[in-house]
PDB file of C-alpha atoms and ligand atoms in Angstrom:
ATOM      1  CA  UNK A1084      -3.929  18.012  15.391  1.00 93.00           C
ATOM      2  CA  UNK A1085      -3.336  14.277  16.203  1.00 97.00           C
ATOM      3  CA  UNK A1086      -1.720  11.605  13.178  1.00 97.00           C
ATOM      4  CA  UNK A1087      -4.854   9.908  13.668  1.00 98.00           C
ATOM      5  CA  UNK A1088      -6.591  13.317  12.840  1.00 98.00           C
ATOM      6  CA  UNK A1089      -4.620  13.677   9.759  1.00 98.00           C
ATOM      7  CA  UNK A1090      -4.999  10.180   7.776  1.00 98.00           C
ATOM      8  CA  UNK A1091      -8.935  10.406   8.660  1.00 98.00           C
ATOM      9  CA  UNK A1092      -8.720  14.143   6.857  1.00 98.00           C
ATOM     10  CA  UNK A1093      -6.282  12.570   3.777  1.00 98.00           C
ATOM     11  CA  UNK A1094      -8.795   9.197   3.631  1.00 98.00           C
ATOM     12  CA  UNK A1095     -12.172  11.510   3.753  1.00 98.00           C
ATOM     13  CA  UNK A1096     -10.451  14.038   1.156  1.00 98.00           C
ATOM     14  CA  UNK A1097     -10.235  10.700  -1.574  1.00 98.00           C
ATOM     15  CA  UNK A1098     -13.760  10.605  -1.802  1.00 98.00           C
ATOM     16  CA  UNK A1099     -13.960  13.100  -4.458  1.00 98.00           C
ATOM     17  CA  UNK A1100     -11.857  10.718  -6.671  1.00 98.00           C
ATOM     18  CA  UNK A1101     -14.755   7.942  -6.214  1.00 98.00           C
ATOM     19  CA  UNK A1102     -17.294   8.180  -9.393  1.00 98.00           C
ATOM     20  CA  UNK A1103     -20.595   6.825  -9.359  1.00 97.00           C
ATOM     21  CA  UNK A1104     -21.371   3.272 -10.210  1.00 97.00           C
ATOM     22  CA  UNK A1105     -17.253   2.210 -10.661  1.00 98.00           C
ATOM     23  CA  UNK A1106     -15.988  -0.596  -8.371  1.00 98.00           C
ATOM     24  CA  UNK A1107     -13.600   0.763  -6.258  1.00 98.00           C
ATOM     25  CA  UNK A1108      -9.742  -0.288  -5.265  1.00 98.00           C
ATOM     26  CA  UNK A1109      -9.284  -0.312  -1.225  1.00 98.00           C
ATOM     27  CA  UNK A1110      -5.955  -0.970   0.731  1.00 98.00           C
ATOM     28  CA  UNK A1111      -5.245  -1.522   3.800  1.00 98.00           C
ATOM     29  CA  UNK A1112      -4.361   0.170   7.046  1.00 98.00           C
ATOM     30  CA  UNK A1113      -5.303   2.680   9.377  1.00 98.00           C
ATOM     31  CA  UNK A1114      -5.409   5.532   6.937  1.00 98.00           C
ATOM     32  CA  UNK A1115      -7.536   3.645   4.501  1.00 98.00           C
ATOM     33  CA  UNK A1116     -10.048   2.430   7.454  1.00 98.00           C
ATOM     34  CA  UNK A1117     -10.894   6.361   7.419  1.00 98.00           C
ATOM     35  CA  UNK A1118     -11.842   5.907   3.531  1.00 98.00           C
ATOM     36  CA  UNK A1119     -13.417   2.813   3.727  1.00 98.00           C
ATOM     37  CA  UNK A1120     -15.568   5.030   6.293  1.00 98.00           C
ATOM     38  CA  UNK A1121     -16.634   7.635   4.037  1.00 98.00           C
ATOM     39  CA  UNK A1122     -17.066   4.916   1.160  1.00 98.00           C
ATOM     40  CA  UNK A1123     -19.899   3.820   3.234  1.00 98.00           C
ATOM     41  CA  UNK A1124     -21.573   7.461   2.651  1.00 98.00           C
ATOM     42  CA  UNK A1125     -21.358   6.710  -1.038  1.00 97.00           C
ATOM     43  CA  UNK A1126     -22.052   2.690  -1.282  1.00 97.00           C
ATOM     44  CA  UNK A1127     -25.466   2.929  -2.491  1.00 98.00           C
ATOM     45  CA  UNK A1128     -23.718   5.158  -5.809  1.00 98.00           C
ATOM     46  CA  UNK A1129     -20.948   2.326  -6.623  1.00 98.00           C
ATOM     47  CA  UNK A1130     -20.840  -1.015  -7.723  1.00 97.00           C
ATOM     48  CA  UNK A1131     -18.439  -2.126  -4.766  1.00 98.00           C
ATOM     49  CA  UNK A1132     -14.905  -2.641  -4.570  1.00 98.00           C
ATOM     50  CA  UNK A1133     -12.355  -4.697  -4.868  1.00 98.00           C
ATOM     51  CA  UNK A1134      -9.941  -5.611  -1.483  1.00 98.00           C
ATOM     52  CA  UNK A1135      -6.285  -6.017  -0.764  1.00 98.00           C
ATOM     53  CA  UNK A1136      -6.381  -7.950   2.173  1.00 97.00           C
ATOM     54  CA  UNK A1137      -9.235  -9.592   4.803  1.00 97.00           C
ATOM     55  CA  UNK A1138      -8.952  -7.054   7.412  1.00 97.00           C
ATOM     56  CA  UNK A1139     -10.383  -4.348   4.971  1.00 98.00           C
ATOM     57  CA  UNK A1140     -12.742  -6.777   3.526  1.00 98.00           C
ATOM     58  CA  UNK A1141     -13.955  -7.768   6.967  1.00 98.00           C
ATOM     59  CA  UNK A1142     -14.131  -3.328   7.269  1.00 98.00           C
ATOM     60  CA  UNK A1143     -16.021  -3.216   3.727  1.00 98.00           C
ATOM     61  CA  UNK A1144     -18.792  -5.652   4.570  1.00 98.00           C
ATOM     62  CA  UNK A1145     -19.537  -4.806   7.988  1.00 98.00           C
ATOM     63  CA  UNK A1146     -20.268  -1.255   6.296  1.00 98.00           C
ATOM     64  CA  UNK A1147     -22.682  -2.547   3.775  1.00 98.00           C
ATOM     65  CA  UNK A1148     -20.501  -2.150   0.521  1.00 98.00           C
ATOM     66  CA  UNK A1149     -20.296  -5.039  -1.908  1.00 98.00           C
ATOM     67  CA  UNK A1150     -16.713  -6.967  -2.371  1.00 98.00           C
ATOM     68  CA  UNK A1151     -15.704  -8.488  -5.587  1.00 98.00           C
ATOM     69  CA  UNK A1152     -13.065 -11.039  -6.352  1.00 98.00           C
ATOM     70  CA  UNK A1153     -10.553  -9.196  -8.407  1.00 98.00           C
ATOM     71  CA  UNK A1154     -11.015 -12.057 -11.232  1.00 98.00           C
ATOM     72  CA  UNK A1155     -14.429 -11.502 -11.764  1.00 97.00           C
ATOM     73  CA  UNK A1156     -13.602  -7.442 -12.782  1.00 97.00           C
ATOM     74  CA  UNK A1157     -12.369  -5.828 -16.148  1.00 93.00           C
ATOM     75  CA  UNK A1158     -11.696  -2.373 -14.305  1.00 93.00           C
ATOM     76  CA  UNK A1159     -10.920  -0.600 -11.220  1.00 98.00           C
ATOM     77  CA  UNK A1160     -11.394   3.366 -11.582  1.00 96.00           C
ATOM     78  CA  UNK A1161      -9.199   4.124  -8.446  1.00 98.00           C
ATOM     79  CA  UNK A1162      -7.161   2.343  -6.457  1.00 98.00           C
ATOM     80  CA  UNK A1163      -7.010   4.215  -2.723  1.00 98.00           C
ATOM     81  CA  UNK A1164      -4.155   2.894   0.117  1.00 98.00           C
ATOM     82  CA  UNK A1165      -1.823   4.393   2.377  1.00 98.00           C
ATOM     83  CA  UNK A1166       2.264   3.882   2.796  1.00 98.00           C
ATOM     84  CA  UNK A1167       4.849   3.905   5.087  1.00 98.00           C
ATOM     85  CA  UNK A1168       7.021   6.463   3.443  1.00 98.00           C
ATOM     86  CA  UNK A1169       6.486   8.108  -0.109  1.00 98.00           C
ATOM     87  CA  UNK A1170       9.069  10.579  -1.938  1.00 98.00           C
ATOM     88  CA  UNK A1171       8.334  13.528  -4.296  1.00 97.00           C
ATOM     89  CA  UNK A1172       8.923  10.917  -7.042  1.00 98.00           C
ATOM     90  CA  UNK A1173       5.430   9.644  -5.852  1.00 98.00           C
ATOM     91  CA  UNK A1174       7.773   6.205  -5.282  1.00 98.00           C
ATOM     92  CA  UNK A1175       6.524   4.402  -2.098  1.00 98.00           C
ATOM     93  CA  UNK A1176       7.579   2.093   0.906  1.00 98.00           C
ATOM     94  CA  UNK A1177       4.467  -0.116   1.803  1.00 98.00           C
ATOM     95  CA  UNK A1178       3.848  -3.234   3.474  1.00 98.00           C
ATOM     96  CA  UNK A1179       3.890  -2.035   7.081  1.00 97.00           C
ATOM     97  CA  UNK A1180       0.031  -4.293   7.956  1.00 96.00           C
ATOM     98  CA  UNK A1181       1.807  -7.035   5.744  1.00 97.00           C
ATOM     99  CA  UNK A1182      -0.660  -6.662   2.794  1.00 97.00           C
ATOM    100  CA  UNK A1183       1.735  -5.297   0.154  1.00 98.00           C
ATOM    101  CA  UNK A1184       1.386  -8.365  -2.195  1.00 98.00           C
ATOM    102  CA  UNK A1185      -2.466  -8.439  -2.661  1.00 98.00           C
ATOM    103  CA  UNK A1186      -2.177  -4.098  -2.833  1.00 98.00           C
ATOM    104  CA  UNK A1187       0.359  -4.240  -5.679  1.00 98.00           C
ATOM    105  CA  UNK A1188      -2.075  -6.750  -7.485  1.00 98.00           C
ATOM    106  CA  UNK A1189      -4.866  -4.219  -7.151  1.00 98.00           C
ATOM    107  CA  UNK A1190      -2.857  -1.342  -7.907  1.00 98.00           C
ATOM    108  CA  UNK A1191      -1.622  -3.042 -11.013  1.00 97.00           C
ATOM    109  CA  UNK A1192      -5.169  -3.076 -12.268  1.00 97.00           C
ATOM    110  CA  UNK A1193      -6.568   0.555 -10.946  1.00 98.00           C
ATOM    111  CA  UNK A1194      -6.090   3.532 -13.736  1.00 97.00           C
ATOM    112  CA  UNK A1195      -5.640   5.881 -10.857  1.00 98.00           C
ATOM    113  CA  UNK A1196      -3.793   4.894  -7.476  1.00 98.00           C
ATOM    114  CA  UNK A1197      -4.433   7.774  -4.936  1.00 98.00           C
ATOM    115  CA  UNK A1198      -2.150   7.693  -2.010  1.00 98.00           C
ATOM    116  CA  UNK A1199      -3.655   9.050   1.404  1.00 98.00           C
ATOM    117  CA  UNK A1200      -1.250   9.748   4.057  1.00 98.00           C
ATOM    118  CA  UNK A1201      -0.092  11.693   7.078  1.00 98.00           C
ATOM    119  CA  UNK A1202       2.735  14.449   6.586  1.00 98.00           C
ATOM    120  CA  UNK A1203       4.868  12.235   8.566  1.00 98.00           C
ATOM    121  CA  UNK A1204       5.119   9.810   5.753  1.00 98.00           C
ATOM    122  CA  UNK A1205       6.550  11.877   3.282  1.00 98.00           C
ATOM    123  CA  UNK A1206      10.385  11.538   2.961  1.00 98.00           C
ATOM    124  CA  UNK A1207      13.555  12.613   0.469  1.00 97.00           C
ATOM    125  CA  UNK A1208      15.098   9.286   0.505  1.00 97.00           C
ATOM    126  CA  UNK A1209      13.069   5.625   0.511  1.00 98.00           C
ATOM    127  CA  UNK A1210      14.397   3.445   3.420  1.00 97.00           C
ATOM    128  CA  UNK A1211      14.308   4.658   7.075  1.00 97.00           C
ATOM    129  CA  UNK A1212      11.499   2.664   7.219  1.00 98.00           C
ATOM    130  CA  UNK A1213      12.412  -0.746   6.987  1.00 98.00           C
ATOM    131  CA  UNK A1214      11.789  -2.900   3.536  1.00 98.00           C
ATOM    132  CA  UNK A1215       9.073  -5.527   3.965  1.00 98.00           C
ATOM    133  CA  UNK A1216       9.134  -8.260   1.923  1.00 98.00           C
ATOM    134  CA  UNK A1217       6.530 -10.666   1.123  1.00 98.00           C
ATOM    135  CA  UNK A1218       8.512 -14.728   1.023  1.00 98.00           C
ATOM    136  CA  UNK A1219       7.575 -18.131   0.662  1.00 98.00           C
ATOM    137  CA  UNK A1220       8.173 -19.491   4.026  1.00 98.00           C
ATOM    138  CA  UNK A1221      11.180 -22.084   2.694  1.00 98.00           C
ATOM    139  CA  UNK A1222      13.064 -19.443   1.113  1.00 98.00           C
ATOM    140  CA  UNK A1223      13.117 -17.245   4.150  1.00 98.00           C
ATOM    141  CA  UNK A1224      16.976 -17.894   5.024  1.00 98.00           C
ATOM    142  CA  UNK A1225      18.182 -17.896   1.561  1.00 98.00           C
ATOM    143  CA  UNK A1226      16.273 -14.583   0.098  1.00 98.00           C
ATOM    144  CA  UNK A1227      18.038 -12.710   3.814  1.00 98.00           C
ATOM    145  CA  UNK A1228      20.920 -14.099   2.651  1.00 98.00           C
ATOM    146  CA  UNK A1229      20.758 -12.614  -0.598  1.00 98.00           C
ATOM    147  CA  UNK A1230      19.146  -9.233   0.567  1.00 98.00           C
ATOM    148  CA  UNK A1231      22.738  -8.838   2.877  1.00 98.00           C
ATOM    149  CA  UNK A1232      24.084  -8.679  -0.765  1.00 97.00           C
ATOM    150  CA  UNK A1233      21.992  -5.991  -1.727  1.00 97.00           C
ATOM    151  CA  UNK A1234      23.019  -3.754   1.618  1.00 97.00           C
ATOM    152  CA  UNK A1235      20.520  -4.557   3.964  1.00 98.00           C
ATOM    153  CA  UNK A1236      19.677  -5.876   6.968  1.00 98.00           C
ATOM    154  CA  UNK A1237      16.542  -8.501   6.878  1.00 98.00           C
ATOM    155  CA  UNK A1238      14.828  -9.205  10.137  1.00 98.00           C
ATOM    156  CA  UNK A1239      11.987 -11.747  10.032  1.00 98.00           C
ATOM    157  CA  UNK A1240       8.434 -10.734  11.076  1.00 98.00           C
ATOM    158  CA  UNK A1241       7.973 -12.587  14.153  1.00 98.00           C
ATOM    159  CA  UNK A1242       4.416 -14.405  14.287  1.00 97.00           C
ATOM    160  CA  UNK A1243       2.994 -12.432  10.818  1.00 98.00           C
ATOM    161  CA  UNK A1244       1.539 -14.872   8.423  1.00 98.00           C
ATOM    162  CA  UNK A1245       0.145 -13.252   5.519  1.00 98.00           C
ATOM    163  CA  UNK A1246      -3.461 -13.320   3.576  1.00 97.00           C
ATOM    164  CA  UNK A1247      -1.231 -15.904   1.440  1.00 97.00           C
ATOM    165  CA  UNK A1248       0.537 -18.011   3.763  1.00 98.00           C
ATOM    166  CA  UNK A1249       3.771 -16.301   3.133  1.00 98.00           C
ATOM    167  CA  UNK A1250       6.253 -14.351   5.858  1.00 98.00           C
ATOM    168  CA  UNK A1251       7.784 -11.261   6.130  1.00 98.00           C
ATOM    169  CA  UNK A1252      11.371 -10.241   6.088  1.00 98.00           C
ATOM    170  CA  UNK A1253      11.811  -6.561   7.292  1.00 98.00           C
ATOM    171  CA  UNK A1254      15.124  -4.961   5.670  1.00 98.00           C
ATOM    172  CA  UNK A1255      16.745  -2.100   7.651  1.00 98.00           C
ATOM    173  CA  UNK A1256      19.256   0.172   7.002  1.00 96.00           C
ATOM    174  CA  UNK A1257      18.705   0.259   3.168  1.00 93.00           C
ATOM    175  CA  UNK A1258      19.007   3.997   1.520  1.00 86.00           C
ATOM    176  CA  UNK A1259      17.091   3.204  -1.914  1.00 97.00           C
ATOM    177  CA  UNK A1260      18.772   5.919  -4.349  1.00 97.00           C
ATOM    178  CA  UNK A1261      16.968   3.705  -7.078  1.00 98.00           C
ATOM    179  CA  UNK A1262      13.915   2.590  -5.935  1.00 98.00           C
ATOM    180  CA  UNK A1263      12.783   1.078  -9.302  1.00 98.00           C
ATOM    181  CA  UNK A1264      15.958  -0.635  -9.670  1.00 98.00           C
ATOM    182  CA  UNK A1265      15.927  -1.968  -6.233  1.00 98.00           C
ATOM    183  CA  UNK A1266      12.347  -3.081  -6.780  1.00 98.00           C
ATOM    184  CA  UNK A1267      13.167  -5.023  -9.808  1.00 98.00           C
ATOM    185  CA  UNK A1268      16.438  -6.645  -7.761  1.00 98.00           C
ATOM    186  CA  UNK A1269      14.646  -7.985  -5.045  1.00 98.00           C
ATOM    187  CA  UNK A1270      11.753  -9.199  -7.058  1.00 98.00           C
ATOM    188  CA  UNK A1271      14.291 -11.276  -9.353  1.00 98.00           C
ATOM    189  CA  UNK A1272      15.119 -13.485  -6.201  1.00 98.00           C
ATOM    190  CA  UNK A1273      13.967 -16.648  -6.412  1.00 98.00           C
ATOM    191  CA  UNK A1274      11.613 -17.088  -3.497  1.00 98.00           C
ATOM    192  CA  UNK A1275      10.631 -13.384  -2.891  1.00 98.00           C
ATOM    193  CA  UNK A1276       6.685 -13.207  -3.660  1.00 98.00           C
ATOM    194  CA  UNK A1277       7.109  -9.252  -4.054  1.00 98.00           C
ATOM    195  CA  UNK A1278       8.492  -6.269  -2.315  1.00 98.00           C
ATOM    196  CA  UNK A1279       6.937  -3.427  -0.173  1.00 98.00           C
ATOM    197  CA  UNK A1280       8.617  -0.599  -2.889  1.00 98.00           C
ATOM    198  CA  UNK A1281       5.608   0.844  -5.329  1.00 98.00           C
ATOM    199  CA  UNK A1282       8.291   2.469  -7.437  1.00 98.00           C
ATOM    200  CA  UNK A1283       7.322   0.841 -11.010  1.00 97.00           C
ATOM    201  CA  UNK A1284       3.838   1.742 -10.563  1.00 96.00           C
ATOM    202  CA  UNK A1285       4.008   4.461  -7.930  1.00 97.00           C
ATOM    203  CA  UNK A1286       0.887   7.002  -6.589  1.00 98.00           C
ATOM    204  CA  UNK A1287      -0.918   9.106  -9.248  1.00 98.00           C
ATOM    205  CA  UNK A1288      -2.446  11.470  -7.072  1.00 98.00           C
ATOM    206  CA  UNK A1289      -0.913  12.213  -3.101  1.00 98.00           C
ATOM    207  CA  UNK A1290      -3.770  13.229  -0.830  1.00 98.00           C
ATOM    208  CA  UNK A1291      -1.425  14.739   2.387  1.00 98.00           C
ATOM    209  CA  UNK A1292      -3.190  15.533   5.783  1.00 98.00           C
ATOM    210  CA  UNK A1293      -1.519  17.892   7.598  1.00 98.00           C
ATOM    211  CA  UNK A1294      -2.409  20.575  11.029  1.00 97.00           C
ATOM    212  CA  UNK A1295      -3.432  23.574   7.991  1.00 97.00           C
ATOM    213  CA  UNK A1296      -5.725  20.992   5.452  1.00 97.00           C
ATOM    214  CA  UNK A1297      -5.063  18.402   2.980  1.00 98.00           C
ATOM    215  CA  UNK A1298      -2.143  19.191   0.015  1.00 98.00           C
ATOM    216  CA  UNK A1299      -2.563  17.378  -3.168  1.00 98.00           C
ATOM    217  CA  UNK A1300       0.219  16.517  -5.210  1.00 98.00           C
ATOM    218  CA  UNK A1301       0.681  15.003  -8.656  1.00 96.00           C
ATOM    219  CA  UNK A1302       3.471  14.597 -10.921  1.00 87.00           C
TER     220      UNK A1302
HETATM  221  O1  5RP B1998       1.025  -0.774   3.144  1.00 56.84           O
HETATM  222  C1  5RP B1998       0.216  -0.810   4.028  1.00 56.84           C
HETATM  223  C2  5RP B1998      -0.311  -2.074   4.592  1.00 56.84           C
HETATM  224  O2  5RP B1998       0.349  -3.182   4.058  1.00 56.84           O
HETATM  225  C3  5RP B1998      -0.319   0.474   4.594  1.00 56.84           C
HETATM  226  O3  5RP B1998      -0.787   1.254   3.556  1.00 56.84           O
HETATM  227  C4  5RP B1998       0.793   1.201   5.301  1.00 56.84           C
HETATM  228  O4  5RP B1998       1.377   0.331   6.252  1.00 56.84           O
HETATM  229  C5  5RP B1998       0.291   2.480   5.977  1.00 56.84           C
HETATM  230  O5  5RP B1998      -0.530   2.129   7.043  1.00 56.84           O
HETATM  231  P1  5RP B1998      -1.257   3.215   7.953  1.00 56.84           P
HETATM  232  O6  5RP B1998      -2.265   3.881   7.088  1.00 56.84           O
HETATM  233  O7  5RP B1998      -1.876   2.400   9.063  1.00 56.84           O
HETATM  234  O8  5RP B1998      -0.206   4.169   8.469  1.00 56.84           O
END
């Protein structure tokens, strides 16, 4: 079975968290492209949803399924995305497509956030992927500086502009023991617009696609 055969199966297996007429959370990647997929079979039984970034609300309308600005909505049901690495804390590394601001924002606002991934995303220890984090674009030098402090190794995102203007530093080399305390760190400096760690507010439910089915795992 292919990674690409995996996320579709992990993205396709959310749909049973999806009720009828709720407006819907979707995130952003190639895992949650699959969902946004079988959302379609289901958009005349919701109300819409609710996007993290343009590329999936480019996806969502091309598909026929209504998006809402998140200011003109009380409640999201669910709240479905991918990551780039998540432990058995349900604590996640995301931020990989650059979206992580707008899908914290969403998440933050969901009841339920279901996590769809391949089995190659699931690690003991946060950090082998590298850190993204979302900056305002005069602050770039000083937050690296500061993120050296904390252990790591930033690396700006060549040519990535995000949905809000902002760039991307990329921190390698970090081994996040903590990953709610490094979350709050790097959020507290000045200039950081947030951080690709979903540790606070981590995954409720883990939808894994693997080569024998998908797992489910909750705390
Ligand atoms: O956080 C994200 C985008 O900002 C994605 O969820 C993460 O990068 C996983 O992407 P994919 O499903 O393509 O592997």
């Amino acid at each position: 079975m292919t990674q690409d055969e995996m996320k579709k199966a992990a993205g396709w297996a959310a749909l049973q968290y999806v009720k009828q007429g709720t407006i819907v959370g979707v995130g952003t990647g190639s895992t949650v492209n699959h969902f946004i997929d079988a959302l379609a079979t289901m958009k005349d039984d919701i109300e819409g949803a609710v996007s993290s970034s343009e590329a999936s609300t480019k996806k969502l309308i091309e598909l026929g399924i209504e998006v809402f600005d998140l200011n003109s909505v009380d409640l999201i049901d669910v709240y479905v995305d991918g990551a780039d690495e998540i432990n058995d804390r349900m604590d996640m590394i995301k931020g990989g497509g650059a979206a992580l601001t707008r899908e914290k924002i969403v998440a933050a606002v969901a009841k339920k956030f279901i996590c769809i991934v391949d089995n190659t995303k699931q690690v003991p220890i946060l950090g082998d992927f590298p850190l993204p984090v979302e900056v305002i674009p005069m602050a770039r030098s000083y937050v690296a500086r500061e993120l050296v402090k904390l252990g790591g190794d930033p690396v700006y995102r060549q040519g990535v502009v995000t949905d809000n203007g902002n760039v991307i530093l990329d921190v390698y080399n970090m081994q996040i023991l903590d990953p709610k305390v490094m979350e709050t760190k790097i959020n507290a400096i000045v200039g950081v617009v947030t951080n690709g760690l979903f540790a606070n507010r981590g995954a409720d439910v883990l939808l894994v696609g693997t080569p024998d089915g998908v797992n489910t795992i909750t705390l």
